[in-house]
Amino acid sequence: MSNLSINLPGLKLKNPVMPASGCFGFGKEFSDFYDLSELGGIIIKAATGEQRYGNPTPRVAETSSGMLNAIGLQNPGVDQIITDELPFLGEFDTPIIANVAGSTVEEYIEVARKISRSEQISAIELNISCPNVKEGGVQFGTEPDLAAEVTRQVKAVSDVPVYVKLSPNVSDIVSMAKAVEQAGADGLSMINTLTGMRLDLNSRKPIIANGTGGLSGPAIKPVAIRMIYHVYQQVNIPIIGMGGIETAEDVMEYLLAGASAVAVGSVNFKNPFACKDIIDALPETMNKYGFSSLEEIIGGAHR
Amino acid sequence: MMKREWMDILHHEKVATDTYQMVLNGDIPGSGIRPGQFVHILVDDNFFLRRPISIADVDEQAGTLTILYKVLGKGTKSLTAKQQGDKLDVLGPGGNGFPMEELKTKRALLIGGGIGVPPLHYLGRQLVEQGIEVISVLGFQSKEYIFFEKQFNELGEVYVATNDGSYGHHGFVTDILPGLEGRFDTYFSCGPAVMLKAVSKELTGYDGYLSIEERMGCGVGACFACVVPTPESDAKGYRKICRDGPVFKPEEVVL
Ligand SMILES: Cc1cc2nc3c(=O)[nH]c(=O)nc-3n(C[C@H](O)[C@H](O)[C@H](O)COP(=O)(O)OP(=O)(O)OC[C@H]3O[C@@H](n4cnc5c(N)ncnc54)[C@H](O)[C@@H]3O)c2cc1C
Ligand SMILES: Cc1cc2nc3c(=O)[nH]c(=O)nc-3n(C[C@H](O)[C@H](O)[C@H](O)COP(=O)(O)O)c2cc1C
Ligand code: FES
């Protein structure tokens, strides 16, 4: 019998599979399909200081092997998330990770302080990588100094471990990873979406109202694997890997590259049972390749 | 509650230019579907997103539901290749549909434009079963795009408009509305956004329901892709079309 459990800072995961932020809401909708306690953990939709409406619609477009989205961090705001959404998630036997976003360092600090104090939250995923908002978000995720600064400040106020979510829209991912590690990050989460665009041939304009959107899905998996592979060699904090995961084989590939756990995003839209199906298939897939625990697989490509 | 199911295609045929009718069999039709709800279809594994299509009819006894779709892009084009006997990956029923229990209507006006016509058929059937009088106004591009005229005739009086005048009234559905003044108390409309806007403006003061469209991600209410803004008086500021809709009162949303 293979052992699927893994312990990371603040997170005792019964298996390494979690729904990715923004692709699972606050869990309610998916609890109609299966018992959320089966999940390794749940990374919830981004929280900002105040309620945000986000971008105009259309907000999504299909692409070859993936999709673009420009939701624009729509969310009810941190206070409402704490009062209206977290109690429901607390009913499940699985750790909850809060995705924290903001336009200014002050906003990141405020959200992190508030949400890390709620009993349902086991860790923070610091979202310095959303490509779809005009202010903030992006530059924190592309400039190592700013990334380090916001990480340091959030670490100082957070009651729970902080995983910094990196943007792939940079030329040197390793220096970003090192900068946030030095600033005290407990872990990394990678990758967020790649900035992209699609045009409508009739209107000759972008399909997404925001113009650009973030590319997710199987199309970005090789990019994520490459980045995790390189970052793993240079940092000593654990990595939560994501980007285009659809199967248990994909999970194995992420673990071999150096991820300790994974998040499953947009494929939940295609198959609402995606996380459960992957978890169910994982033992047999590990077995097939001769593994009986996650520790044996993690970073296996580097040995 | 929504289910994901591989439904059997019992029947698939072309009913008008670029327009197809499909009858699907499975458990979803037995789950108490309301008019206005939709199914979220994964055409095949070459597609990453599902396609929302309205439910045009339900036979709970037989376990079937009917959809009508128009070929628009790649997904609906690929759907035409499906054959009777094939299986289709369906998630549904989605959304809330028309609030059948709350309706106070005695005389209903159905206003459909193009591929917005199908959900009104199941609605009309249920209204007639409840003894409510139904008048239908249907708009199409031109004669060869018309479908379901016969089915609507069985429900009550039908007016058809075509944009090019090749059949019925030459023009838009909104041209027909003034002539029906006083003959209905509530209207139900589904069609392109421009039509819904024009209809709700023309029929200000009447009790009404609009079924609206937006590009979707999840189709279950989790991703915030399909939101529509609400008037300033609403604290929440938005509704999710896939979960709270796709049917709304015109005063509930900003089109
Ligand atoms: C609630 C609801 C009910 C609908 N009911 C019907 C129906 O009964 N019959 C019917 O023919 N059509 C219906 N539509 C529209 C239908 O979903 C689109 O025509 C279809 O998704 C187009 O897919 P495609 O692959 O052919 O086009 P493409 O342009 O190749 O699609 C690309 C992407 O854009 C999305 N998309 C494109 N146009 C629309 C649109 N108008 N609305 C929503 N998503 C769109 C597709 O789902 C897909 O994700 C409905 C839409 C909604 C939101
Ligand atoms: C509709 C949508 C909304 C998202 N919202 C967020 C978000 O709020 N915060 C965040 O950090 N990432 C967000 N993401 C990014 C995902 O968490 C994930 O990093 C990315 O989609 C790659 O994984 P995937 O290919 O499995 O989807 C979103 C992605 C999608 C598709
Ligand atoms: S499509 Fe995801 S919330 Fe409506």
PDB file of N, CA and C in Angstrom, chain A residues 96-173:
ATOM      1  N   ILE A  96      -7.009  24.178   4.973  1.00  0.00           N
ATOM      2  CA  ILE A  96      -7.402  25.233   4.048  1.00  0.00           C
ATOM      3  C   ILE A  96      -6.263  26.253   3.937  1.00  0.00           C
ATOM      4  N   ILE A  97      -5.928  26.580   2.696  1.00  0.00           N
ATOM      5  CA  ILE A  97      -4.887  27.575   2.435  1.00  0.00           C
ATOM      6  C   ILE A  97      -5.559  28.811   1.850  1.00  0.00           C
ATOM      7  N   ALA A  98      -5.280  29.970   2.457  1.00  0.00           N
ATOM      8  CA  ALA A  98      -5.886  31.219   1.982  1.00  0.00           C
ATOM      9  C   ALA A  98      -4.964  31.895   0.979  1.00  0.00           C
ATOM     10  N   ASN A  99      -5.525  32.278  -0.167  1.00  0.00           N
ATOM     11  CA  ASN A  99      -4.765  33.000  -1.184  1.00  0.00           C
ATOM     12  C   ASN A  99      -4.940  34.498  -0.907  1.00  0.00           C
ATOM     13  N   VAL A 100      -3.817  35.187  -0.663  1.00  0.00           N
ATOM     14  CA  VAL A 100      -3.856  36.589  -0.239  1.00  0.00           C
ATOM     15  C   VAL A 100      -3.365  37.497  -1.360  1.00  0.00           C
ATOM     16  N   ALA A 101      -4.183  38.496  -1.717  1.00  0.00           N
ATOM     17  CA  ALA A 101      -3.803  39.404  -2.799  1.00  0.00           C
ATOM     18  C   ALA A 101      -3.984  40.850  -2.345  1.00  0.00           C
ATOM     19  N   GLY A 102      -3.442  41.779  -3.134  1.00  0.00           N
ATOM     20  CA  GLY A 102      -3.587  43.188  -2.788  1.00  0.00           C
ATOM     21  C   GLY A 102      -2.961  44.084  -3.835  1.00  0.00           C
ATOM     22  N   SER A 103      -3.229  45.391  -3.715  1.00  0.00           N
ATOM     23  CA  SER A 103      -2.633  46.357  -4.639  1.00  0.00           C
ATOM     24  C   SER A 103      -1.439  47.053  -4.006  1.00  0.00           C
ATOM     25  N   THR A 104      -1.395  47.050  -2.676  1.00  0.00           N
ATOM     26  CA  THR A 104      -0.300  47.719  -1.965  1.00  0.00           C
ATOM     27  C   THR A 104       0.218  46.776  -0.884  1.00  0.00           C
ATOM     28  N   VAL A 105       1.415  47.045  -0.411  1.00  0.00           N
ATOM     29  CA  VAL A 105       1.967  46.218   0.671  1.00  0.00           C
ATOM     30  C   VAL A 105       1.032  46.258   1.874  1.00  0.00           C
ATOM     31  N   GLU A 106       0.465  47.446   2.143  1.00  0.00           N
ATOM     32  CA  GLU A 106      -0.435  47.591   3.294  1.00  0.00           C
ATOM     33  C   GLU A 106      -1.644  46.656   3.165  1.00  0.00           C
ATOM     34  N   GLU A 107      -2.166  46.561   1.947  1.00  0.00           N
ATOM     35  CA  GLU A 107      -3.328  45.703   1.747  1.00  0.00           C
ATOM     36  C   GLU A 107      -2.951  44.230   1.975  1.00  0.00           C
ATOM     37  N   TYR A 108      -1.815  43.817   1.433  1.00  0.00           N
ATOM     38  CA  TYR A 108      -1.349  42.435   1.664  1.00  0.00           C
ATOM     39  C   TYR A 108      -1.239  42.157   3.172  1.00  0.00           C
ATOM     40  N   ILE A 109      -0.669  43.116   3.885  1.00  0.00           N
ATOM     41  CA  ILE A 109      -0.463  42.938   5.326  1.00  0.00           C
ATOM     42  C   ILE A 109      -1.797  42.796   6.056  1.00  0.00           C
ATOM     43  N   GLU A 110      -2.728  43.689   5.700  1.00  0.00           N
ATOM     44  CA  GLU A 110      -4.028  43.686   6.371  1.00  0.00           C
ATOM     45  C   GLU A 110      -4.752  42.358   6.138  1.00  0.00           C
ATOM     46  N   VAL A 111      -4.763  41.913   4.877  1.00  0.00           N
ATOM     47  CA  VAL A 111      -5.473  40.672   4.550  1.00  0.00           C
ATOM     48  C   VAL A 111      -4.797  39.483   5.234  1.00  0.00           C
ATOM     49  N   ALA A 112      -3.468  39.458   5.165  1.00  0.00           N
ATOM     50  CA  ALA A 112      -2.737  38.326   5.748  1.00  0.00           C
ATOM     51  C   ALA A 112      -2.947  38.267   7.261  1.00  0.00           C
ATOM     52  N   ARG A 113      -2.906  39.432   7.899  1.00  0.00           N
ATOM     53  CA  ARG A 113      -3.069  39.454   9.350  1.00  0.00           C
ATOM     54  C   ARG A 113      -4.444  38.904   9.724  1.00  0.00           C
ATOM     55  N   LYS A 114      -5.467  39.438   9.058  1.00  0.00           N
ATOM     56  CA  LYS A 114      -6.829  39.021   9.393  1.00  0.00           C
ATOM     57  C   LYS A 114      -7.061  37.535   9.129  1.00  0.00           C
ATOM     58  N   ILE A 115      -6.705  37.096   7.928  1.00  0.00           N
ATOM     59  CA  ILE A 115      -7.115  35.736   7.558  1.00  0.00           C
ATOM     60  C   ILE A 115      -6.255  34.680   8.254  1.00  0.00           C
ATOM     61  N   SER A 116      -5.005  35.036   8.571  1.00  0.00           N
ATOM     62  CA  SER A 116      -4.152  34.038   9.232  1.00  0.00           C
ATOM     63  C   SER A 116      -4.585  33.811  10.680  1.00  0.00           C
ATOM     64  N   ARG A 117      -5.420  34.725  11.213  1.00  0.00           N
ATOM     65  CA  ARG A 117      -5.917  34.553  12.579  1.00  0.00           C
ATOM     66  C   ARG A 117      -7.151  33.649  12.635  1.00  0.00           C
ATOM     67  N   SER A 118      -7.740  33.331  11.472  1.00  0.00           N
ATOM     68  CA  SER A 118      -8.945  32.486  11.540  1.00  0.00           C
ATOM     69  C   SER A 118      -8.535  31.033  11.730  1.00  0.00           C
ATOM     70  N   GLU A 119      -9.308  30.357  12.577  1.00  0.00           N
ATOM     71  CA  GLU A 119      -8.912  29.000  12.971  1.00  0.00           C
ATOM     72  C   GLU A 119      -8.928  28.017  11.805  1.00  0.00           C
ATOM     73  N   GLN A 120      -9.711  28.315  10.759  1.00  0.00           N
ATOM     74  CA  GLN A 120      -9.798  27.363   9.652  1.00  0.00           C
ATOM     75  C   GLN A 120      -8.585  27.406   8.719  1.00  0.00           C
ATOM     76  N   ILE A 121      -7.752  28.439   8.843  1.00  0.00           N
ATOM     77  CA  ILE A 121      -6.658  28.615   7.886  1.00  0.00           C
ATOM     78  C   ILE A 121      -5.341  28.021   8.401  1.00  0.00           C
ATOM     79  N   SER A 122      -4.741  27.141   7.602  1.00  0.00           N
ATOM     80  CA  SER A 122      -3.494  26.491   8.009  1.00  0.00           C
ATOM     81  C   SER A 122      -2.262  27.142   7.404  1.00  0.00           C
ATOM     82  N   ALA A 123      -2.450  27.818   6.279  1.00  0.00           N
ATOM     83  CA  ALA A 123      -1.310  28.467   5.622  1.00  0.00           C
ATOM     84  C   ALA A 123      -1.827  29.545   4.687  1.00  0.00           C
ATOM     85  N   ILE A 124      -0.897  30.415   4.286  1.00  0.00           N
ATOM     86  CA  ILE A 124      -1.227  31.467   3.325  1.00  0.00           C
ATOM     87  C   ILE A 124      -0.477  31.202   2.034  1.00  0.00           C
ATOM     88  N   GLU A 125      -1.175  31.419   0.920  1.00  0.00           N
ATOM     89  CA  GLU A 125      -0.508  31.436  -0.379  1.00  0.00           C
ATOM     90  C   GLU A 125      -0.489  32.907  -0.779  1.00  0.00           C
ATOM     91  N   LEU A 126       0.689  33.496  -0.815  1.00  0.00           N
ATOM     92  CA  LEU A 126       0.811  34.924  -1.071  1.00  0.00           C
ATOM     93  C   LEU A 126       0.845  35.143  -2.582  1.00  0.00           C
ATOM     94  N   ASN A 127      -0.244  35.714  -3.080  1.00  0.00           N
ATOM     95  CA  ASN A 127      -0.402  35.844  -4.535  1.00  0.00           C
ATOM     96  C   ASN A 127       0.227  37.141  -5.021  1.00  0.00           C
ATOM     97  N   ILE A 128       1.497  37.061  -5.399  1.00  0.00           N
ATOM     98  CA  ILE A 128       2.173  38.251  -5.938  1.00  0.00           C
ATOM     99  C   ILE A 128       2.267  38.120  -7.453  1.00  0.00           C
ATOM    100  N   SER A 129       1.334  37.341  -8.034  1.00  0.00           N
ATOM    101  CA  SER A 129       1.538  36.955  -9.427  1.00  0.00           C
ATOM    102  C   SER A 129       0.303  37.014 -10.289  1.00  0.00           C
ATOM    103  N   CYS A 130      -0.749  37.726  -9.838  1.00  0.00           N
ATOM    104  CA  CYS A 130      -1.936  37.770 -10.676  1.00  0.00           C
ATOM    105  C   CYS A 130      -1.693  38.705 -11.849  1.00  0.00           C
ATOM    106  N   PRO A 131      -1.786  38.203 -13.089  1.00  0.00           N
ATOM    107  CA  PRO A 131      -1.500  39.051 -14.240  1.00  0.00           C
ATOM    108  C   PRO A 131      -2.681  39.922 -14.652  1.00  0.00           C
ATOM    109  N   ASN A 132      -3.808  39.792 -13.962  1.00  0.00           N
ATOM    110  CA  ASN A 132      -5.035  40.392 -14.481  1.00  0.00           C
ATOM    111  C   ASN A 132      -5.521  41.634 -13.762  1.00  0.00           C
ATOM    112  N   VAL A 133      -4.715  42.203 -12.919  1.00  0.00           N
ATOM    113  CA  VAL A 133      -5.139  43.434 -12.264  1.00  0.00           C
ATOM    114  C   VAL A 133      -4.163  44.544 -12.614  1.00  0.00           C
ATOM    115  N   LYS A 134      -4.714  45.729 -12.786  1.00  0.00           N
ATOM    116  CA  LYS A 134      -3.918  46.855 -13.277  1.00  0.00           C
ATOM    117  C   LYS A 134      -2.830  47.259 -12.280  1.00  0.00           C
ATOM    118  N   GLU A 135      -3.216  47.418 -11.013  1.00  0.00           N
ATOM    119  CA  GLU A 135      -2.216  47.854 -10.043  1.00  0.00           C
ATOM    120  C   GLU A 135      -1.838  46.701  -9.139  1.00  0.00           C
ATOM    121  N   GLY A 136      -0.629  46.773  -8.650  1.00  0.00           N
ATOM    122  CA  GLY A 136      -0.177  45.784  -7.685  1.00  0.00           C
ATOM    123  C   GLY A 136      -0.080  44.431  -8.339  1.00  0.00           C
ATOM    124  N   GLY A 137      -0.049  43.409  -7.543  1.00  0.00           N
ATOM    125  CA  GLY A 137      -0.005  42.067  -8.106  1.00  0.00           C
ATOM    126  C   GLY A 137       1.220  41.882  -8.975  1.00  0.00           C
ATOM    127  N   VAL A 138       1.160  42.409 -10.193  1.00  0.00           N
ATOM    128  CA  VAL A 138       2.203  42.078 -11.161  1.00  0.00           C
ATOM    129  C   VAL A 138       3.607  42.507 -10.747  1.00  0.00           C
ATOM    130  N   GLN A 139       3.794  43.793 -10.411  1.00  0.00           N
ATOM    131  CA  GLN A 139       5.186  44.191 -10.149  1.00  0.00           C
ATOM    132  C   GLN A 139       5.761  43.525  -8.910  1.00  0.00           C
ATOM    133  N   PHE A 140       4.889  43.171  -7.947  1.00  0.00           N
ATOM    134  CA  PHE A 140       5.387  42.428  -6.791  1.00  0.00           C
ATOM    135  C   PHE A 140       5.925  41.066  -7.229  1.00  0.00           C
ATOM    136  N   GLY A 141       5.372  40.573  -8.338  1.00  0.00           N
ATOM    137  CA  GLY A 141       5.755  39.236  -8.781  1.00  0.00           C
ATOM    138  C   GLY A 141       6.867  39.228  -9.798  1.00  0.00           C
ATOM    139  N   THR A 142       7.293  40.405 -10.260  1.00  0.00           N
ATOM    140  CA  THR A 142       8.319  40.418 -11.298  1.00  0.00           C
ATOM    141  C   THR A 142       9.612  41.102 -10.854  1.00  0.00           C
ATOM    142  N   GLU A 143       9.561  41.799  -9.733  1.00  0.00           N
ATOM    143  CA  GLU A 143      10.782  42.452  -9.245  1.00  0.00           C
ATOM    144  C   GLU A 143      11.210  41.822  -7.920  1.00  0.00           C
ATOM    145  N   PRO A 144      12.372  41.172  -7.910  1.00  0.00           N
ATOM    146  CA  PRO A 144      12.809  40.422  -6.728  1.00  0.00           C
ATOM    147  C   PRO A 144      12.790  41.251  -5.448  1.00  0.00           C
ATOM    148  N   ASP A 145      13.190  42.520  -5.519  1.00  0.00           N
ATOM    149  CA  ASP A 145      13.236  43.337  -4.302  1.00  0.00           C
ATOM    150  C   ASP A 145      11.844  43.557  -3.721  1.00  0.00           C
ATOM    151  N   LEU A 146      10.890  43.879  -4.613  1.00  0.00           N
ATOM    152  CA  LEU A 146       9.519  44.092  -4.153  1.00  0.00           C
ATOM    153  C   LEU A 146       8.922  42.792  -3.621  1.00  0.00           C
ATOM    154  N   ALA A 147       9.216  41.703  -4.295  1.00  0.00           N
ATOM    155  CA  ALA A 147       8.704  40.397  -3.865  1.00  0.00           C
ATOM    156  C   ALA A 147       9.228  40.074  -2.469  1.00  0.00           C
ATOM    157  N   ALA A 148      10.507  40.340  -2.257  1.00  0.00           N
ATOM    158  CA  ALA A 148      11.117  40.057  -0.958  1.00  0.00           C
ATOM    159  C   ALA A 148      10.496  40.940   0.120  1.00  0.00           C
ATOM    160  N   GLU A 149      10.267  42.205  -0.226  1.00  0.00           N
ATOM    161  CA  GLU A 149       9.718  43.149   0.739  1.00  0.00           C
ATOM    162  C   GLU A 149       8.313  42.728   1.204  1.00  0.00           C
ATOM    163  N   VAL A 150       7.457  42.421   0.249  1.00  0.00           N
ATOM    164  CA  VAL A 150       6.091  42.044   0.632  1.00  0.00           C
ATOM    165  C   VAL A 150       6.102  40.714   1.386  1.00  0.00           C
ATOM    166  N   THR A 151       6.986  39.825   1.018  1.00  0.00           N
ATOM    167  CA  THR A 151       7.092  38.546   1.731  1.00  0.00           C
ATOM    168  C   THR A 151       7.494  38.781   3.191  1.00  0.00           C
ATOM    169  N   ARG A 152       8.519  39.614   3.374  1.00  0.00           N
ATOM    170  CA  ARG A 152       9.022  39.904   4.723  1.00  0.00           C
ATOM    171  C   ARG A 152       7.909  40.497   5.603  1.00  0.00           C
ATOM    172  N   GLN A 153       7.198  41.472   5.031  1.00  0.00           N
ATOM    173  CA  GLN A 153       6.145  42.160   5.797  1.00  0.00           C
ATOM    174  C   GLN A 153       4.992  41.224   6.140  1.00  0.00           C
ATOM    175  N   VAL A 154       4.637  40.373   5.189  1.00  0.00           N
ATOM    176  CA  VAL A 154       3.526  39.453   5.442  1.00  0.00           C
ATOM    177  C   VAL A 154       3.953  38.389   6.448  1.00  0.00           C
ATOM    178  N   LYS A 155       5.174  37.906   6.307  1.00  0.00           N
ATOM    179  CA  LYS A 155       5.699  36.934   7.276  1.00  0.00           C
ATOM    180  C   LYS A 155       5.632  37.505   8.701  1.00  0.00           C
ATOM    181  N   ALA A 156       5.932  38.801   8.807  1.00  0.00           N
ATOM    182  CA  ALA A 156       5.977  39.430  10.131  1.00  0.00           C
ATOM    183  C   ALA A 156       4.610  39.453  10.812  1.00  0.00           C
ATOM    184  N   VAL A 157       3.541  39.479  10.042  1.00  0.00           N
ATOM    185  CA  VAL A 157       2.213  39.564  10.661  1.00  0.00           C
ATOM    186  C   VAL A 157       1.437  38.256  10.629  1.00  0.00           C
ATOM    187  N   SER A 158       1.904  37.289   9.840  1.00  0.00           N
ATOM    188  CA  SER A 158       1.103  36.079   9.669  1.00  0.00           C
ATOM    189  C   SER A 158       1.290  35.098  10.820  1.00  0.00           C
ATOM    190  N   ASP A 159       0.172  34.525  11.253  1.00  0.00           N
ATOM    191  CA  ASP A 159       0.205  33.504  12.296  1.00  0.00           C
ATOM    192  C   ASP A 159       0.477  32.118  11.731  1.00  0.00           C
ATOM    193  N   VAL A 160       0.440  32.006  10.403  1.00  0.00           N
ATOM    194  CA  VAL A 160       0.606  30.683   9.775  1.00  0.00           C
ATOM    195  C   VAL A 160       1.717  30.767   8.721  1.00  0.00           C
ATOM    196  N   PRO A 161       2.257  29.624   8.300  1.00  0.00           N
ATOM    197  CA  PRO A 161       3.309  29.630   7.281  1.00  0.00           C
ATOM    198  C   PRO A 161       2.855  30.293   5.976  1.00  0.00           C
ATOM    199  N   VAL A 162       3.809  30.873   5.272  1.00  0.00           N
ATOM    200  CA  VAL A 162       3.515  31.624   4.052  1.00  0.00           C
ATOM    201  C   VAL A 162       4.206  30.970   2.844  1.00  0.00           C
ATOM    202  N   TYR A 163       3.385  30.595   1.864  1.00  0.00           N
ATOM    203  CA  TYR A 163       3.894  30.070   0.599  1.00  0.00           C
ATOM    204  C   TYR A 163       3.749  31.191  -0.422  1.00  0.00           C
ATOM    205  N   VAL A 164       4.825  31.562  -1.068  1.00  0.00           N
ATOM    206  CA  VAL A 164       4.742  32.669  -2.022  1.00  0.00           C
ATOM    207  C   VAL A 164       4.482  32.107  -3.420  1.00  0.00           C
ATOM    208  N   LYS A 165       3.424  32.613  -4.048  1.00  0.00           N
ATOM    209  CA  LYS A 165       3.045  32.108  -5.368  1.00  0.00           C
ATOM    210  C   LYS A 165       3.739  32.915  -6.455  1.00  0.00           C
ATOM    211  N   LEU A 166       4.589  32.256  -7.203  1.00  0.00           N
ATOM    212  CA  LEU A 166       5.425  32.947  -8.184  1.00  0.00           C
ATOM    213  C   LEU A 166       4.759  33.046  -9.551  1.00  0.00           C
ATOM    214  N   SER A 167       5.116  34.141 -10.227  1.00  0.00           N
ATOM    215  CA  SER A 167       4.633  34.355 -11.584  1.00  0.00           C
ATOM    216  C   SER A 167       5.642  33.783 -12.575  1.00  0.00           C
ATOM    217  N   PRO A 168       5.153  33.150 -13.644  1.00  0.00           N
ATOM    218  CA  PRO A 168       6.071  32.651 -14.672  1.00  0.00           C
ATOM    219  C   PRO A 168       6.456  33.758 -15.658  1.00  0.00           C
ATOM    220  N   ASN A 169       5.847  34.939 -15.503  1.00  0.00           N
ATOM    221  CA  ASN A 169       6.085  36.014 -16.476  1.00  0.00           C
ATOM    222  C   ASN A 169       7.344  36.807 -16.114  1.00  0.00           C
ATOM    223  N   VAL A 170       8.438  36.078 -15.929  1.00  0.00           N
ATOM    224  CA  VAL A 170       9.719  36.692 -15.574  1.00  0.00           C
ATOM    225  C   VAL A 170      10.823  36.000 -16.383  1.00  0.00           C
ATOM    226  N   SER A 171      11.947  36.687 -16.526  1.00  0.00           N
ATOM    227  CA  SER A 171      13.021  36.054 -17.287  1.00  0.00           C
ATOM    228  C   SER A 171      13.894  35.170 -16.395  1.00  0.00           C
ATOM    229  N   ASP A 172      13.898  35.461 -15.084  1.00  0.00           N
ATOM    230  CA  ASP A 172      14.754  34.674 -14.193  1.00  0.00           C
ATOM    231  C   ASP A 172      13.972  34.214 -12.966  1.00  0.00           C
ATOM    232  N   ILE A 173      13.344  33.067 -13.092  1.00  0.00           N
ATOM    233  CA  ILE A 173      12.479  32.568 -12.016  1.00  0.00           C
ATOM    234  C   ILE A 173      13.304  32.205 -10.782  1.00  0.00           C
TER     235      ILE A 173
END
